[in-house]
Every structure is written in structure tokens, then in C-alpha cells.
Amino acid sequence: MDVSYDGTDFSGWARQPGRRTVQALLEEALQRQPPGASVPKSVVVAGRTDAGVHATGQVVHVDVVPLSAPSGRIPVSSEGIPDLARMTGRWNRLLPGDVRVLGARIAPEGFDARFSAIRRHYRYRVSDAPWGVDPLRRHDTLAWNRPLSTDAMNAAAAELLGLHDFAAYCKQRDTGTTIRELQRLEWARVDEHLLEVRVSADAFCHSMVRSLVGVLLLVGDGRRTDTWPAKVLESGIRDSAVAPAHGLTLLGVDYPPDAELAARAAQTRNVRTAPTGRE
């Protein structure tokens, strides 16, 4: 399933008691299947997003028990799968307006939304306008009250690319590796006062993108030199410069060819014991 959501009013992706979360609402909609179908208590997501983080290209998989006979007005295939286009429309009628199922299809053999992923893509938006943020962009764009230099931020970002231990840019956990391959970290000014940074990696540890953005913004406004972010990386000590969540959006997730899905999932499970892709 391809899923999009505005994270403003969610306490993140993951189900939490007494909190409004994307996972909880999606699972509630999935439970309202035609009679005879069933889904597990928990779906599997490519990247668990934190409170306030948005997504336009989230990926989820769910295991289902095929229907033994047609049910209701929704056609069922010979394999016992309801018409997924019709089901997508049904789910979206059940879901609130700030979360949408963009499409659903039968997954290839060996597919795992989380462990089969080879790359995740994020975008962070910042306005350096002296008057703040356009009111229509206030939920997905950070207001920065100092002029920013994309040249300075890109010079600093180039030193962070590649395979590194990003412990200094991750919220610490008791288990799991902080070694990641950062494949893209590129700033661009897309309008007079609007900047975007595109970030891609094999996976992200908790708060990694927002930590990278927070440090680079201090370079962009001149308060730090363009060599400082690399020194932070080398130190292994987490810096307090973490950008707010609302400027961050998960844009998409890449997967290998179908024949390589199972092998990729097995490889990822062997090297990571903590949740990946969380921001």
C-alpha cells in the first residue's frame, strides 16, 4: 500500500495508547474488511515517522487471509483477493482527510516494506523570509529568521556523504547500529525565500535527518563554519541542533528488483536489530 499523510495532528506513525497515530487509523480501516477476510493486528511500514513529520510516499505491507467466496458488492479474484482499487476507495472513505491510501497491489514474493527497502528519500523545507513562512506552508516549512547560504550548506553537506557512523546525528538507543550510508544531502533555493534539502540514505536512525538539517542551518546562517558538521560527525557526540519535525516529509522508498527482495530483507535483518527509517 502507498500511503500519504499530513503529520501535523498525529503523534507519529506508530500506535500509542491514547494517542492519534497514522498506524492506528490505518489498521482500524483495514479491520473493516468484507466478511471472511482478516488482517493481522499490526501492519509493517517502511519508515516510522515521528510526531509532526509528513509523508507523500510511505509504503506499508499487510498479510491477509484470502476470501473463500465473494462477499458483498466488491468483486473478488479467483485467488480470493477483493478488487484493490475498490478497496482503496473504501478505505479512504473510512479514513480522515489527513491520511490517504494512494494505491494498493499484491506484493511480489519476498517483499517486506521495511527490510526489503534499499533507500529512503526525505525533503526538508525552510523559509528564510524576514516575515516568516507563507501561511499556506506553515505546516510543512520551518521559519528561519536569518538569511541562508546554500553554497555554505552544500559545502558542509558534501563532507558527510558516504558510509559513516552517524551516532552524533542520531538519538541514542541501547541497541542497533548507527552506521548508515548517506547518499544524498543537497540544498537548493526553489523560490526567493524558500529552500529545500533532499536527503537519501539506505536507512535513517532516529532523528537523523532533523539533526543533519539543524547543524547545516547553523552553517547556512554563518554561525558555524562549513567544516563544523564533519567535526561533529567525527566526535560521535550528539549535538543539540535538531530541526523541528514539521518541515520534514518522507517522499519515497526504493526497492530492488522482485527477484532480489527476499535476499535484501534477509541481509538487512542480519545487520540491524533496531527499527530503521524512523524520523
Protein backbone atom coordinates (compact mmCIF):
# COMPACT_ATOMS: atom_id res chain seq x y z
CA MET A 1 0.00 0.00 0.00
CA ASP A 2 1.20 3.52 -0.85
CA VAL A 3 0.18 5.99 1.86
CA SER A 4 0.30 9.77 2.24
CA TYR A 5 -0.42 11.84 5.34
CA ASP A 6 -0.18 15.29 6.90
CA GLY A 7 1.61 14.64 10.18
CA THR A 8 0.51 17.87 11.88
CA ASP A 9 -2.17 16.34 14.10
CA PHE A 10 -0.60 12.90 14.55
CA SER A 11 1.62 11.66 17.38
CA GLY A 12 3.74 9.99 14.71
CA TRP A 13 3.29 6.78 12.75
CA ALA A 14 3.48 4.15 15.50
CA ARG A 15 0.45 3.12 17.52
CA GLN A 16 0.49 4.55 21.07
CA PRO A 17 -2.16 4.14 23.78
CA GLY A 18 -4.44 7.15 23.92
CA ARG A 19 -2.69 8.92 21.03
CA ARG A 20 -3.85 9.68 17.48
CA THR A 21 -1.42 7.88 15.15
CA VAL A 22 -1.36 7.01 11.46
CA GLN A 23 -0.84 3.30 12.15
CA ALA A 24 -3.85 3.08 14.47
CA LEU A 25 -6.21 4.76 11.98
CA LEU A 26 -4.96 2.69 9.05
CA GLU A 27 -5.26 -0.58 10.95
CA GLU A 28 -8.79 0.32 12.05
CA ALA A 29 -9.76 0.91 8.42
CA LEU A 30 -8.15 -2.38 7.36
CA GLN A 31 -10.03 -4.31 10.02
CA ARG A 32 -13.28 -3.30 8.38
CA GLN A 33 -12.83 -5.81 5.58
CA PRO A 34 -15.51 -7.82 3.79
CA PRO A 35 -16.80 -10.71 5.95
CA GLY A 36 -14.42 -13.65 5.85
CA ALA A 37 -11.26 -11.58 5.34
CA SER A 38 -8.82 -10.83 8.12
CA VAL A 39 -5.67 -8.81 8.69
CA PRO A 40 -3.06 -9.03 11.46
CA LYS A 41 -3.04 -6.71 14.45
CA SER A 42 -0.06 -4.79 13.07
CA VAL A 43 0.99 -3.67 9.60
CA VAL A 44 4.64 -3.28 8.54
CA VAL A 45 5.85 0.18 7.47
CA ALA A 46 8.93 1.24 5.51
CA GLY A 47 9.83 4.13 7.81
CA ARG A 48 8.28 5.05 11.15
CA THR A 49 7.87 8.81 11.23
CA ASP A 50 7.81 10.93 14.40
CA ALA A 51 5.11 13.33 15.56
CA GLY A 52 4.64 16.17 13.08
CA VAL A 53 6.53 14.52 10.21
CA HIS A 54 4.64 14.16 6.92
CA ALA A 55 4.73 11.57 4.12
CA THR A 56 3.83 11.57 0.44
CA GLY A 57 5.44 8.21 -0.35
CA GLN A 58 5.10 5.96 2.68
CA VAL A 59 4.98 2.19 1.97
CA VAL A 60 3.13 -0.38 4.07
CA HIS A 61 2.60 -4.11 3.70
CA VAL A 62 -0.02 -6.28 5.32
CA ASP A 63 -0.59 -10.05 5.26
CA VAL A 64 -4.18 -11.08 4.57
CA VAL A 65 -6.19 -14.31 4.57
CA PRO A 66 -7.82 -14.73 1.14
CA LEU A 67 -11.60 -14.85 0.95
CA SER A 68 -13.08 -18.28 0.31
CA ALA A 69 -16.10 -16.82 -1.51
CA PRO A 70 -17.27 -13.49 -2.96
CA SER A 71 -18.59 -11.09 -0.36
CA GLY A 72 -20.77 -8.01 -0.73
CA ARG A 73 -20.58 -5.73 -3.76
CA ILE A 74 -16.80 -5.75 -4.14
CA PRO A 75 -15.57 -8.28 -6.75
CA VAL A 76 -13.15 -10.97 -5.53
CA SER A 77 -10.50 -12.59 -7.73
CA SER A 78 -10.00 -16.32 -8.12
CA GLU A 79 -7.16 -16.02 -5.59
CA GLY A 80 -9.58 -14.65 -3.00
CA ILE A 81 -8.39 -11.02 -3.15
CA PRO A 82 -11.02 -8.24 -3.26
CA ASP A 83 -10.74 -5.67 -6.05
CA LEU A 84 -7.99 -3.46 -4.58
CA ALA A 85 -9.00 -0.33 -6.47
CA ARG A 86 -12.46 -0.61 -4.94
CA MET A 87 -10.97 -1.39 -1.53
CA THR A 88 -8.73 1.68 -1.75
CA GLY A 89 -11.81 3.84 -2.25
CA ARG A 90 -13.48 2.15 0.69
CA TRP A 91 -10.50 2.69 2.99
CA ASN A 92 -10.31 6.37 2.06
CA ARG A 93 -13.98 6.83 2.92
CA LEU A 94 -13.23 5.42 6.36
CA LEU A 95 -10.05 7.42 6.92
CA PRO A 96 -9.90 11.12 7.93
CA GLY A 97 -8.78 13.68 5.37
CA ASP A 98 -5.21 13.93 6.65
CA VAL A 99 -4.31 10.37 5.66
CA ARG A 100 -4.89 8.75 2.25
CA VAL A 101 -4.23 5.35 0.72
CA LEU A 102 -2.91 6.24 -2.75
CA GLY A 103 -2.93 2.70 -4.08
CA ALA A 104 -2.74 -0.99 -3.20
CA ARG A 105 -1.48 -4.07 -5.02
CA ILE A 106 -0.44 -7.65 -4.38
CA ALA A 107 3.18 -7.66 -3.22
CA PRO A 108 5.80 -9.77 -5.01
CA GLU A 109 7.13 -12.87 -3.28
CA GLY A 110 9.64 -11.98 -0.55
CA PHE A 111 8.58 -8.33 -0.24
CA ASP A 112 8.92 -6.64 3.16
CA ALA A 113 8.09 -2.93 3.32
CA ARG A 114 10.73 -2.30 5.97
CA PHE A 115 13.54 -4.79 5.43
CA SER A 116 13.46 -5.03 1.63
CA ALA A 117 14.00 -1.27 1.20
CA ILE A 118 17.34 -0.20 -0.24
CA ARG A 119 16.87 3.56 0.00
CA ARG A 120 14.61 6.18 1.61
CA HIS A 121 14.13 9.78 0.46
CA TYR A 122 13.24 12.80 2.58
CA ARG A 123 12.74 16.52 1.96
CA TYR A 124 13.05 19.34 4.46
CA ARG A 125 11.69 22.84 3.69
CA VAL A 126 12.89 26.12 5.19
CA SER A 127 11.85 29.75 4.66
CA ASP A 128 14.42 32.47 5.34
CA ALA A 129 11.96 35.27 4.57
CA PRO A 130 12.19 38.13 7.09
CA TRP A 131 8.43 37.84 7.61
CA GLY A 132 8.45 34.09 8.31
CA VAL A 133 6.51 31.45 6.36
CA ASP A 134 3.73 31.75 3.80
CA PRO A 135 0.55 30.94 5.79
CA LEU A 136 -0.34 28.13 3.37
CA ARG A 137 3.06 26.48 4.00
CA ARG A 138 3.23 26.90 7.76
CA HIS A 139 2.59 23.18 8.49
CA ASP A 140 5.43 21.84 6.29
CA THR A 141 8.02 24.66 6.27
CA LEU A 142 10.33 25.91 9.01
CA ALA A 143 10.69 29.67 9.52
CA TRP A 144 14.35 30.71 9.86
CA ASN A 145 14.88 34.37 10.73
CA ARG A 146 18.36 34.65 9.21
CA PRO A 147 19.44 34.65 5.54
CA LEU A 148 20.81 31.24 4.47
CA SER A 149 23.61 30.36 2.06
CA THR A 150 23.01 27.21 0.03
CA ASP A 151 26.67 27.24 -1.06
CA ALA A 152 27.89 27.06 2.54
CA MET A 153 25.42 24.33 3.47
CA ASN A 154 26.24 22.24 0.41
CA ALA A 155 29.98 22.56 1.06
CA ALA A 156 29.44 21.24 4.58
CA ALA A 157 26.99 18.55 3.44
CA ALA A 158 29.48 17.12 0.92
CA GLU A 159 31.77 16.09 3.78
CA LEU A 160 29.02 13.98 5.36
CA LEU A 161 28.22 11.81 2.34
CA GLY A 162 29.16 8.14 2.32
CA LEU A 163 29.23 5.29 4.82
CA HIS A 164 29.80 6.58 8.37
CA ASP A 165 28.84 6.02 11.96
CA PHE A 166 26.21 8.74 12.41
CA ALA A 167 25.97 8.39 16.21
CA ALA A 168 26.47 12.15 16.55
CA TYR A 169 23.37 12.73 14.41
CA CYS A 170 21.08 10.10 15.93
CA LYS A 171 19.00 9.92 19.07
CA GLN A 172 20.78 7.28 21.10
CA ARG A 173 19.30 3.83 21.67
CA ASP A 174 20.53 0.88 23.70
CA THR A 175 20.57 -1.44 20.68
CA GLY A 176 21.05 -1.18 16.94
CA THR A 177 23.73 0.24 14.71
CA THR A 178 24.11 3.91 13.80
CA ILE A 179 26.18 3.11 10.70
CA ARG A 180 24.39 4.44 7.62
CA GLU A 181 25.25 5.23 4.01
CA LEU A 182 24.24 8.82 3.31
CA GLN A 183 23.81 9.01 -0.46
CA ARG A 184 22.36 12.48 -1.00
CA LEU A 185 22.33 15.67 1.07
CA GLU A 186 21.71 18.59 -1.26
CA TRP A 187 20.30 22.07 -0.69
CA ALA A 188 18.57 24.20 -3.32
CA ARG A 189 16.76 27.53 -3.27
CA VAL A 190 13.48 26.81 -5.04
CA ASP A 191 11.95 30.28 -4.60
CA GLU A 192 13.14 33.68 -3.41
CA HIS A 193 12.83 32.78 0.27
CA LEU A 194 12.16 29.02 0.10
CA LEU A 195 14.88 26.37 0.43
CA GLU A 196 14.69 22.59 0.27
CA VAL A 197 17.19 19.93 1.18
CA ARG A 198 16.83 16.45 -0.35
CA VAL A 199 18.23 13.62 1.76
CA SER A 200 18.63 9.97 0.73
CA ALA A 201 20.21 7.03 2.54
CA ASP A 202 19.94 3.27 2.82
CA ALA A 203 18.18 3.90 6.15
CA PHE A 204 17.97 6.56 8.84
CA CYS A 205 18.29 6.25 12.58
CA HIS A 206 16.04 8.17 14.95
CA SER A 207 16.06 11.97 14.28
CA MET A 208 18.99 11.68 11.85
CA VAL A 209 17.59 13.91 9.09
CA ARG A 210 16.45 16.61 11.51
CA SER A 211 19.84 16.55 13.23
CA LEU A 212 21.64 16.94 9.90
CA VAL A 213 19.34 19.82 8.94
CA GLY A 214 19.70 21.54 12.30
CA VAL A 215 23.50 21.52 12.12
CA LEU A 216 23.62 22.66 8.50
CA LEU A 217 21.27 25.58 9.16
CA LEU A 218 23.79 26.96 11.64
CA VAL A 219 26.37 26.81 8.85
CA GLY A 220 23.98 28.39 6.38
CA ASP A 221 23.34 31.45 8.51
CA GLY A 222 27.03 31.93 9.28
CA ARG A 223 27.09 30.99 12.95
CA ARG A 224 29.26 27.92 12.22
CA THR A 225 31.94 27.18 9.64
CA ASP A 226 31.41 24.67 6.84
CA THR A 227 33.95 22.33 8.47
CA TRP A 228 31.99 22.05 11.73
CA PRO A 229 29.42 19.37 10.71
CA ALA A 230 32.22 16.94 9.74
CA LYS A 231 33.89 17.57 13.10
CA VAL A 232 30.61 16.76 14.85
CA LEU A 233 30.43 13.51 12.85
CA GLU A 234 33.96 12.56 13.84
CA SER A 235 33.34 13.35 17.51
CA GLY A 236 30.50 10.85 17.82
CA ILE A 237 28.87 13.20 20.34
CA ARG A 238 25.31 14.26 19.62
CA ASP A 239 24.84 17.99 19.14
CA SER A 240 21.73 19.78 20.36
CA ALA A 241 20.96 21.36 16.96
CA VAL A 242 17.87 19.43 15.82
CA ALA A 243 15.41 20.99 13.38
CA PRO A 244 11.68 20.85 14.24
CA ALA A 245 9.66 17.95 12.85
CA HIS A 246 7.08 19.81 10.79
CA GLY A 247 9.47 20.76 7.96
CA LEU A 248 10.20 17.09 7.17
CA THR A 249 8.44 14.89 4.61
CA LEU A 250 9.10 11.28 3.61
CA LEU A 251 8.99 11.39 -0.19
CA GLY A 252 9.54 7.77 -1.18
CA VAL A 253 11.17 4.39 -0.68
CA ASP A 254 13.20 2.41 -3.22
CA TYR A 255 13.22 -1.39 -3.53
CA PRO A 256 15.39 -3.79 -5.54
CA PRO A 257 14.08 -5.91 -8.44
CA ASP A 258 11.50 -8.51 -7.38
CA ALA A 259 13.98 -11.39 -7.59
CA GLU A 260 16.21 -9.68 -5.00
CA LEU A 261 13.55 -8.70 -2.43
CA ALA A 262 13.88 -11.69 -0.12
CA ALA A 263 17.69 -11.58 -0.16
CA ARG A 264 17.67 -7.86 0.64
CA ALA A 265 15.28 -8.41 3.56
CA ALA A 266 17.48 -11.18 4.97
CA GLN A 267 20.60 -9.04 4.61
CA THR A 268 19.01 -6.08 6.39
CA ARG A 269 17.75 -8.22 9.27
CA ASN A 270 21.25 -9.57 9.81
CA VAL A 271 22.86 -6.14 10.29
CA ARG A 272 20.15 -4.18 12.13
CA THR A 273 18.41 -5.07 15.35
CA ALA A 274 16.66 -1.70 15.97
CA PRO A 275 13.88 -0.07 13.88
CA THR A 276 15.18 1.65 10.74
CA GLY A 277 13.90 4.56 8.72
CA ARG A 278 12.48 6.44 11.69
CA GLU A 279 12.39 10.23 11.58
